[in-house]
Tab-separated table of C-alpha atoms in Angstrom:
chain	number	residue	atom	x	y	z
A	4	MET	CA	101.779	150.103	242.233
A	5	SER	CA	99.122	151.914	244.651
A	6	PHE	CA	99.251	148.568	246.579
A	7	TYR	CA	103.029	149.379	247.741
A	8	VAL	CA	102.253	153.602	248.050
A	9	SER	CA	99.622	152.556	250.158
A	10	ARG	CA	101.602	149.639	252.057
A	11	LEU	CA	104.962	152.518	252.254
A	12	SER	CA	102.219	155.548	253.816
A	13	THR	CA	100.399	153.051	256.812
A	14	ASP	CA	104.412	151.380	257.448
A	15	ASN	CA	105.770	155.328	258.379
A	16	TYR	CA	102.748	156.602	260.032
A	17	PHE	CA	102.818	153.300	262.204
A	18	PHE	CA	106.532	153.859	262.367
A	19	ASN	CA	106.449	157.181	263.482
A	20	ILE	CA	103.496	156.615	266.392
A	21	ILE	CA	106.269	154.723	267.656
A	22	GLU	CA	108.517	157.238	267.146
A	23	ASN	CA	106.657	160.159	268.786
A	24	PHE	CA	106.231	157.910	271.593
A	25	THR	CA	110.150	157.340	271.616
A	26	GLN	CA	110.880	161.242	272.085
A	27	THR	CA	108.819	160.880	275.793
A	28	ARG	CA	110.114	161.612	278.822
A	29	TYR	CA	110.714	157.680	280.365
A	30	TRP	CA	109.309	155.541	277.069
A	31	GLN	CA	111.950	152.983	278.117
A	32	LEU	CA	110.531	152.410	281.260
A	33	LYS	CA	106.648	152.771	279.698
A	34	LEU	CA	106.948	150.032	276.956
A	35	SER	CA	108.258	147.674	280.036
A	36	LEU	CA	105.466	148.652	282.280
A	37	VAL	CA	102.953	148.337	279.217
A	38	LEU	CA	104.648	145.262	277.505
A	39	PHE	CA	104.488	143.254	281.510
A	40	GLY	CA	100.748	144.278	281.583
A	41	LEU	CA	100.518	142.995	277.730
A	42	VAL	CA	102.869	139.656	279.116
A	43	PHE	CA	100.325	139.131	282.038
A	44	LEU	CA	96.744	139.570	280.121
A	45	THR	CA	98.301	137.074	277.803
A	46	THR	CA	100.561	134.542	280.940
A	47	TYR	CA	98.173	133.129	283.375
A	48	PRO	CA	100.551	132.549	285.729
A	49	HIS	CA	100.264	128.879	286.307
A	50	TYR	CA	101.399	129.936	289.920
A	51	LEU	CA	97.846	130.946	291.608
A	52	ASP	CA	97.224	127.000	291.926
A	53	ILE	CA	99.400	126.536	294.181
A	54	LEU	CA	96.959	128.597	296.372
A	55	VAL	CA	94.031	126.028	295.925
A	56	GLU	CA	97.145	122.767	296.410
A	57	PRO	CA	96.085	121.050	299.625
A	58	ALA	CA	98.812	120.583	300.953
A	59	PRO	CA	101.757	122.348	298.870
A	60	ARG	CA	104.637	121.088	301.518
A	61	THR	CA	104.074	117.616	301.196
A	62	THR	CA	104.249	118.762	296.681
A	63	PHE	CA	106.407	121.548	296.590
A	64	SER	CA	108.810	118.727	299.189
A	65	TYR	CA	112.071	119.370	297.555
A	66	PHE	CA	111.771	122.902	297.326
A	67	PHE	CA	110.638	123.467	301.100
A	68	ASP	CA	113.175	121.209	301.830
A	69	LYS	CA	116.500	122.845	299.519
A	70	VAL	CA	116.060	125.807	301.040
A	71	ALA	CA	116.261	124.672	305.689
A	72	SER	CA	119.081	122.523	304.104
A	73	PRO	CA	120.675	124.804	300.345
A	74	LEU	CA	123.527	121.797	301.119
A	75	SER	CA	121.902	118.556	301.713
A	76	PRO	CA	121.711	116.055	298.796
A	77	VAL	CA	118.273	115.809	297.636
A	78	SER	CA	116.536	112.296	297.953
A	79	PHE	CA	113.634	111.947	294.824
A	80	ASP	CA	112.463	109.667	293.213
A	81	GLU	CA	114.986	110.665	289.748
A	82	LYS	CA	113.070	110.767	287.500
A	83	THR	CA	111.444	114.013	289.276
A	84	HIS	CA	112.273	117.903	289.168
A	85	GLY	CA	112.816	117.550	293.154
A	86	SER	CA	116.198	115.513	292.056
A	87	LYS	CA	117.642	117.999	289.194
A	88	ILE	CA	117.816	121.442	291.200
A	89	ALA	CA	121.213	119.438	294.489
A	90	PHE	CA	123.031	122.248	292.180
A	91	ARG	CA	119.612	125.411	291.971
A	92	LEU	CA	120.989	127.674	294.616
A	93	THR	CA	120.322	130.798	294.110
A	94	VAL	CA	116.560	130.757	293.994
A	95	PRO	CA	116.330	128.473	297.691
A	96	LEU	CA	119.061	130.832	298.991
A	97	LEU	CA	116.560	133.833	298.113
A	98	ALA	CA	113.732	132.131	299.486
A	99	ARG	CA	115.972	131.345	302.982
A	100	LEU	CA	116.131	135.070	303.284
A	101	MET	CA	113.456	136.041	302.256
A	102	ASN	CA	112.681	133.911	305.619
A	103	ILE	CA	109.712	132.003	302.839
A	104	GLY	CA	109.501	128.120	303.765
A	105	PHE	CA	109.552	128.114	307.110
A	106	THR	CA	105.532	128.383	307.748
A	107	VAL	CA	105.577	126.023	304.479
A	108	THR	CA	102.239	127.161	302.983
A	109	GLY	CA	101.242	128.328	299.353
A	110	LYS	CA	101.149	131.397	299.664
A	111	ASP	CA	104.346	131.486	301.082
A	112	LEU	CA	105.547	130.458	298.011
A	113	VAL	CA	103.761	131.995	295.751
A	114	LEU	CA	105.884	134.765	297.144
A	115	VAL	CA	109.101	133.404	295.358
A	116	PHE	CA	107.031	133.030	291.984
A	117	LEU	CA	105.864	136.937	292.605
A	118	LEU	CA	108.892	138.204	292.561
A	119	GLN	CA	110.195	136.148	289.728
A	120	SER	CA	106.957	138.288	288.047
A	121	LEU	CA	108.339	141.434	288.969
A	122	LEU	CA	111.670	140.296	287.745
A	123	LEU	CA	110.568	140.840	283.763
A	124	ILE	CA	110.209	144.327	283.743
A	125	PRO	CA	113.964	145.149	284.675
A	126	PHE	CA	114.743	142.223	282.320
A	127	LEU	CA	111.757	144.218	279.439
A	128	LEU	CA	113.903	147.954	280.790
A	129	MET	CA	117.089	146.082	279.606
A	130	LEU	CA	116.022	144.761	276.107
A	131	ILE	CA	115.123	147.746	275.316
A	132	ARG	CA	118.478	148.904	276.013
A	133	LEU	CA	120.213	146.607	274.556
A	134	PHE	CA	119.060	146.448	271.411
A	135	ASN	CA	119.321	151.107	271.745
A	136	ARG	CA	122.201	150.961	271.549
A	137	TYR	CA	123.129	148.978	268.398
A	138	MET	CA	120.042	150.113	266.274
A	139	ASP	CA	117.090	153.001	266.926
A	140	SER	CA	113.605	153.970	268.686
A	141	VAL	CA	111.779	152.281	266.961
A	142	SER	CA	113.795	148.687	265.429
A	143	THR	CA	113.993	148.391	269.776
A	144	VAL	CA	110.058	149.048	270.097
A	145	LEU	CA	109.106	146.188	267.326
A	146	LEU	CA	111.874	143.479	268.328
A	147	VAL	CA	111.292	144.200	272.181
A	148	GLY	CA	107.888	143.610	271.865
A	149	ALA	CA	107.692	140.362	269.920
A	150	CYS	CA	110.422	138.939	272.377
A	151	SER	CA	107.961	139.483	274.878
A	152	ALA	CA	105.573	137.609	273.456
A	153	THR	CA	107.440	134.430	273.259
A	154	TYR	CA	108.114	131.991	275.511
A	155	VAL	CA	110.699	133.523	277.567
A	156	GLY	CA	108.501	136.035	278.581
A	157	LYS	CA	105.969	133.554	279.230
A	158	ALA	CA	108.127	132.123	281.382
A	159	PHE	CA	108.109	134.535	284.247
A	160	PHE	CA	104.284	134.001	284.677
A	161	TRP	CA	103.517	130.603	282.945
A	162	ASP	CA	105.862	128.536	286.032
A	163	TYR	CA	104.876	125.827	288.891
A	164	GLU	CA	107.269	123.414	289.429
A	165	CYS	CA	109.543	125.492	290.694
A	166	TRP	CA	111.260	126.334	287.350
A	167	PHE	CA	112.216	129.732	288.368
A	168	ASP	CA	113.854	130.174	284.652
A	169	GLY	CA	112.417	133.322	284.200
A	170	TYR	CA	115.959	134.672	287.178
A	171	ALA	CA	117.261	132.564	285.576
A	172	TYR	CA	117.052	134.628	282.114
A	173	PHE	CA	117.077	137.797	284.217
A	174	PHE	CA	120.218	136.617	285.299
A	175	LEU	CA	121.984	135.584	281.862
A	176	LEU	CA	120.338	138.927	280.192
A	177	ALA	CA	122.014	141.273	283.636
A	178	GLY	CA	125.166	140.137	282.641
A	179	MET	CA	125.402	141.289	278.572
A	180	VAL	CA	123.790	144.819	279.599
A	181	LEU	CA	125.370	146.225	283.144
A	182	ARG	CA	129.430	147.420	281.744
A	183	PRO	CA	130.232	147.498	284.905
A	184	ARG	CA	132.463	143.246	285.639
A	185	TRP	CA	132.072	142.947	289.749
A	186	LEU	CA	127.759	142.461	288.573
A	187	VAL	CA	128.240	140.331	285.428
A	188	PHE	CA	130.147	137.872	287.750
A	189	SER	CA	128.025	138.025	290.644
A	190	ALA	CA	124.518	138.248	288.160
A	191	LEU	CA	126.111	134.910	285.760
A	192	LEU	CA	127.618	133.176	288.224
A	193	LEU	CA	124.029	133.040	290.229
A	194	ALA	CA	122.069	132.710	287.011
A	195	CYS	CA	124.148	128.680	286.934
A	196	TRP	CA	123.462	128.324	290.133
A	197	THR	CA	119.723	128.540	289.474
A	198	ASP	CA	119.610	125.755	286.809
A	199	GLU	CA	123.062	124.265	284.472
A	200	ARG	CA	121.262	125.313	280.903
A	201	ALA	CA	122.434	128.892	282.131
A	202	VAL	CA	125.815	127.407	282.579
A	203	ILE	CA	125.540	126.514	279.213
A	204	ALA	CA	123.776	129.843	278.062
A	205	LEU	CA	127.664	131.906	278.971
A	206	ALA	CA	129.484	130.903	275.426
A	207	SER	CA	126.660	132.222	274.127
A	208	VAL	CA	127.240	135.904	277.034
A	209	TYR	CA	130.696	134.717	275.607
A	210	LEU	CA	130.256	135.372	272.278
A	211	PHE	CA	128.396	138.690	272.080
A	212	HIS	CA	130.694	140.805	274.926
A	213	ARG	CA	133.684	139.469	272.133
A	214	LEU	CA	132.053	141.814	269.510
A	215	ARG	CA	130.999	144.077	271.494
A	216	GLU	CA	135.013	144.195	272.136
A	217	CYS	CA	135.967	143.739	268.780
A	218	LYS	CA	132.763	146.324	267.085
A	219	PHE	CA	130.631	142.924	265.813
A	220	GLU	CA	133.314	142.001	262.855
A	221	ILE	CA	134.798	139.138	265.009
A	222	SER	CA	136.312	137.298	261.922
A	223	THR	CA	139.055	134.794	263.091
A	224	ILE	CA	140.279	132.532	265.580
A	225	GLN	CA	142.750	135.052	267.068
A	226	ASP	CA	139.523	138.067	267.295
A	227	LEU	CA	137.850	135.520	268.917
A	228	LEU	CA	140.340	134.167	272.038
A	229	ARG	CA	142.560	137.402	272.338
A	230	GLN	CA	141.949	139.055	275.976
A	231	ARG	CA	143.232	140.871	278.306
A	232	PRO	CA	141.708	139.684	281.549
A	233	PHE	CA	142.263	142.746	284.055
A	234	SER	CA	139.711	145.202	281.497
A	235	GLN	CA	137.438	143.019	279.509
A	236	THR	CA	134.074	141.693	280.020
A	237	SER	CA	134.676	138.190	278.069
A	238	ALA	CA	137.686	137.075	280.901
A	239	VAL	CA	134.841	137.875	283.375
A	240	VAL	CA	133.052	135.410	281.696
A	241	LEU	CA	135.538	133.151	281.702
A	242	LEU	CA	135.737	133.845	284.923
A	243	VAL	CA	132.045	132.802	286.074
A	244	GLY	CA	132.755	129.070	284.116
A	245	ILE	CA	136.546	128.519	285.651
A	246	THR	CA	134.175	129.851	289.150
A	247	TYR	CA	131.593	127.630	288.553
A	248	GLY	CA	133.089	124.460	287.608
A	249	LEU	CA	135.144	124.491	290.286
A	250	GLY	CA	131.891	125.458	292.587
A	251	ARG	CA	130.440	122.370	291.883
A	252	LEU	CA	133.214	120.590	292.655
A	253	ILE	CA	133.420	121.528	295.723
A	254	LEU	CA	130.334	120.844	297.188
A	255	THR	CA	130.156	117.156	294.602
A	256	THR	CA	134.450	115.887	297.495
A	257	VAL	CA	132.637	117.895	300.491
A	258	TYR	CA	129.133	117.715	300.790
A	259	GLY	CA	127.961	114.677	298.251
A	260	LEU	CA	125.551	117.214	296.121
A	261	LYS	CA	124.980	115.414	292.050
A	262	THR	CA	122.534	115.502	289.766
A	263	PRO	CA	120.751	112.077	288.265
A	264	SER	CA	121.019	111.345	284.669
A	265	GLY	CA	120.529	107.980	282.602
A	266	LEU	CA	116.922	107.711	280.957
A	267	GLU	CA	115.558	106.551	284.287
A	268	ALA	CA	116.082	110.489	284.951
A	269	GLY	CA	114.780	111.962	281.803
A	270	VAL	CA	118.682	113.284	280.936
A	271	SER	CA	119.911	111.261	278.237
A	272	LEU	CA	120.504	111.554	274.537
A	273	SER	CA	119.045	108.046	273.715
A	274	PHE	CA	115.950	110.113	273.871
A	275	LEU	CA	117.206	112.248	270.478
A	276	PRO	CA	116.090	111.135	268.013
A	277	TYR	CA	112.377	109.896	269.313
A	278	GLN	CA	111.524	113.779	271.285
A	279	LEU	CA	113.297	115.133	266.480
A	280	LYS	CA	110.905	113.172	265.012
A	281	HIS	CA	107.730	113.629	267.523
A	282	ARG	CA	108.311	116.918	268.942
A	283	LEU	CA	110.315	119.544	265.789
A	284	ILE	CA	107.630	121.682	266.006
A	285	GLY	CA	109.296	122.580	269.565
A	286	ILE	CA	112.113	125.193	267.716
A	287	PRO	CA	110.210	126.773	265.899
A	288	PHE	CA	107.274	127.145	268.485
A	289	THR	CA	110.261	128.293	271.262
A	290	PHE	CA	111.699	131.209	270.097
A	291	GLU	CA	108.206	131.393	267.170
A	292	GLY	CA	109.694	135.009	264.537
A	293	LEU	CA	112.687	135.359	265.665
A	294	TRP	CA	114.033	132.479	263.453
A	295	ILE	CA	113.791	135.550	261.000
A	296	PRO	CA	116.358	137.768	262.052
A	297	PHE	CA	118.191	134.147	262.570
A	298	VAL	CA	118.024	133.241	259.642
A	299	LEU	CA	119.206	136.513	258.063
A	300	ALA	CA	122.258	137.349	259.770
A	301	ILE	CA	123.894	133.404	258.942
A	302	TRP	CA	122.202	134.639	255.350
A	303	VAL	CA	124.367	138.041	255.092
A	304	LEU	CA	127.990	136.377	257.332
A	305	LEU	CA	127.701	133.236	254.306
A	306	GLU	CA	127.580	136.312	251.905
A	307	ALA	CA	129.915	138.283	253.900
A	308	LYS	CA	132.105	135.413	254.199
A	309	ASN	CA	132.435	135.437	257.820
A	310	ARG	CA	132.262	131.744	258.021
A	311	LEU	CA	133.555	132.006	261.529
A	312	LEU	CA	130.988	133.770	263.335
A	313	ALA	CA	128.626	132.295	261.558
A	314	SER	CA	129.114	128.099	262.022
A	315	LEU	CA	130.050	129.935	265.897
A	316	LEU	CA	126.278	130.730	265.533
A	317	LEU	CA	124.200	127.554	263.864
A	318	LEU	CA	127.117	125.814	266.883
A	319	GLY	CA	125.499	127.233	269.645
A	320	THR	CA	122.209	126.983	268.237
A	321	PHE	CA	123.229	123.755	267.416
A	322	VAL	CA	123.859	122.136	270.984
A	323	HIS	CA	121.077	124.263	272.294
A	324	ILE	CA	118.754	122.491	270.234
A	325	ILE	CA	120.334	119.034	270.849
A	326	ILE	CA	120.677	119.667	274.647
A	327	ALA	CA	116.540	120.902	275.196
A	328	TYR	CA	115.970	117.324	273.737
A	329	CYS	CA	117.697	115.402	275.161
A	330	VAL	CA	114.837	115.922	277.725
A	331	PHE	CA	111.517	116.155	278.308
A	332	ASP	CA	110.749	120.261	278.440
A	333	ILE	CA	112.190	121.052	275.363
A	334	SER	CA	110.540	124.976	275.714
A	335	ARG	CA	112.269	125.986	278.759
A	336	SER	CA	115.181	124.042	277.845
A	337	LEU	CA	115.766	125.625	274.089
A	338	ALA	CA	114.807	129.376	275.422
A	339	TYR	CA	118.391	129.780	277.132
A	340	ALA	CA	119.666	130.213	273.541
A	341	PHE	CA	117.927	133.846	273.848
A	342	PRO	CA	121.109	135.756	273.922
A	343	LEU	CA	121.996	134.555	270.226
A	344	LEU	CA	118.942	135.014	268.926
A	345	LEU	CA	120.178	138.488	270.609
A	346	ILE	CA	123.095	138.315	268.773
A	347	THR	CA	122.051	137.569	265.082
A	348	ALA	CA	119.043	139.750	266.059
A	349	ILE	CA	121.406	143.201	266.570
A	350	ILE	CA	124.009	141.181	263.207
A	351	THR	CA	120.017	141.995	260.909
A	352	GLY	CA	119.768	145.485	262.120
A	353	LYS	CA	122.994	146.703	261.090
A	354	HIS	CA	122.954	144.200	258.218
A	355	PHE	CA	119.359	145.709	256.484
A	356	VAL	CA	120.146	149.612	257.649
A	357	ASN	CA	117.134	150.583	255.170
A	358	ARG	CA	114.682	147.534	255.511
A	359	LYS	CA	115.189	146.711	259.464
A	360	LYS	CA	111.695	148.333	260.839
A	361	GLN	CA	109.974	146.596	258.100
A	362	ILE	CA	111.633	143.363	258.152
A	363	MET	CA	111.458	143.792	263.224
A	364	MET	CA	108.121	144.401	262.022
A	365	LEU	CA	107.521	141.036	260.424
A	366	VAL	CA	109.007	139.912	263.276
A	367	LEU	CA	106.436	141.640	265.207
A	368	VAL	CA	103.463	140.343	263.853
A	369	VAL	CA	105.161	137.058	263.703
A	370	CYS	CA	105.159	136.478	267.503
A	371	LEU	CA	101.568	138.004	267.799
A	372	LEU	CA	100.012	135.885	265.503
A	373	ILE	CA	101.153	132.471	267.554
A	374	PRO	CA	100.114	131.030	271.175
A	375	THR	CA	102.563	130.769	272.352
A	376	HIS	CA	103.234	127.073	273.587
A	377	TYR	CA	104.996	125.032	276.279
A	378	ILE	CA	106.592	122.101	274.818
A	379	VAL	CA	107.350	119.103	277.004
A	380	MET	CA	105.869	115.614	276.220
A	381	TYR	CA	103.153	117.439	274.820
A	382	ILE	CA	101.689	120.458	273.423
A	383	MET	CA	100.648	123.273	274.957
A	384	GLN	CA	98.802	126.222	273.955
A	385	ILE	CA	99.791	128.900	276.952
A	386	PRO	CA	96.352	130.143	278.558
A	387	TRP	CA	95.800	133.161	278.787
A	388	SER	CA	94.835	135.605	281.572
A	389	LEU	CA	92.484	137.556	280.323
A	390	PHE	CA	89.871	134.584	280.295
A	391	SER	CA	91.624	131.979	283.109
A	392	PHE	CA	87.547	133.939	284.445
A	393	LYS	CA	87.537	129.689	286.087
A	394	GLU	CA	91.272	129.989	287.055
A	395	PHE	CA	90.661	133.669	288.780
A	396	SER	CA	88.209	132.472	290.544
A	397	GLN	CA	88.982	129.693	292.298
A	398	VAL	CA	92.165	131.411	293.856
A	399	ILE	CA	90.222	134.527	294.609
A	400	GLN	CA	87.546	132.114	296.484
A	401	THR	CA	91.423	130.729	298.460
A	402	LEU	CA	92.339	134.073	299.662
């Protein structure tokens, strides 16, 4: 008995510290900056290695060529990443606006990655505001801290091959948080033109907005599909999907753009059995402790006999897992399911009112204790900047 009293006292003391912090001025911005610093300390900016790359124009020719001629078909080996960026226009167009790529140096290219890293600050700020709409400030701090310790947070730094998933994650979250419909449309469309996986994530964003519009009470198909096209944000998400589909069709027809698929291109359903057999660890490693509220949300929905919403969440997650395991880069692919994890965290918070802080504390601890891994054709623990003295010294020498 004394053990539980002591633990409760410790928990309350810790929660009080967080509560006092959230009463300070600009606490959301301060938390974003602190977490940004922690992510940087625990995630070596892989893109800095470009500065020691002897021939960046050759190594990253696919990106420089895309910047120079965004609407030209790519002509790289279909096994390479460069062959798959035909429709990924957002970042190349941004680089073109920044006049990056014309001097074709490593320093130019690193600026694009630096901007991606800086986007983590507004990303975290939006995440704080999203959670704080549905739960208390203490639970919000714990949950955002947990999210920042997963691959989704680390992707803003851990990039070298011009994936630019951080841009896509940022735009997807903006499409969930922002209220003006034209901003939602713009953000989600930019996400889709950053990476095709964001198109799959549109379904999760749509579900979030329908839940928000229905006060998180969806129990029938009518609740899910009922629309007022000119006044509801969920209808905007559908419009984004239609616009992207038409845009992609036009680019394919007029400019001959295409993305390779199949065994040779490393995109095939035939990879699924082998990937699941040998790299199943990629599923728990991608979201780590965030799977706890996911499981709890499914459980409470089934207990409440809301099989529709439980099925939608499970089906959406299953689709993301299948897609992630049909390619080699499992972690970054599955991480596009993060809107579903945010939804389930909110549902868990709504149903476990009295134990919400303890649950989110457990989520944070698990995320902190499990080192973040990048699962591709092998399992790689993402190194900490804090201990990457050798790598930083090489970069400094080049400057």
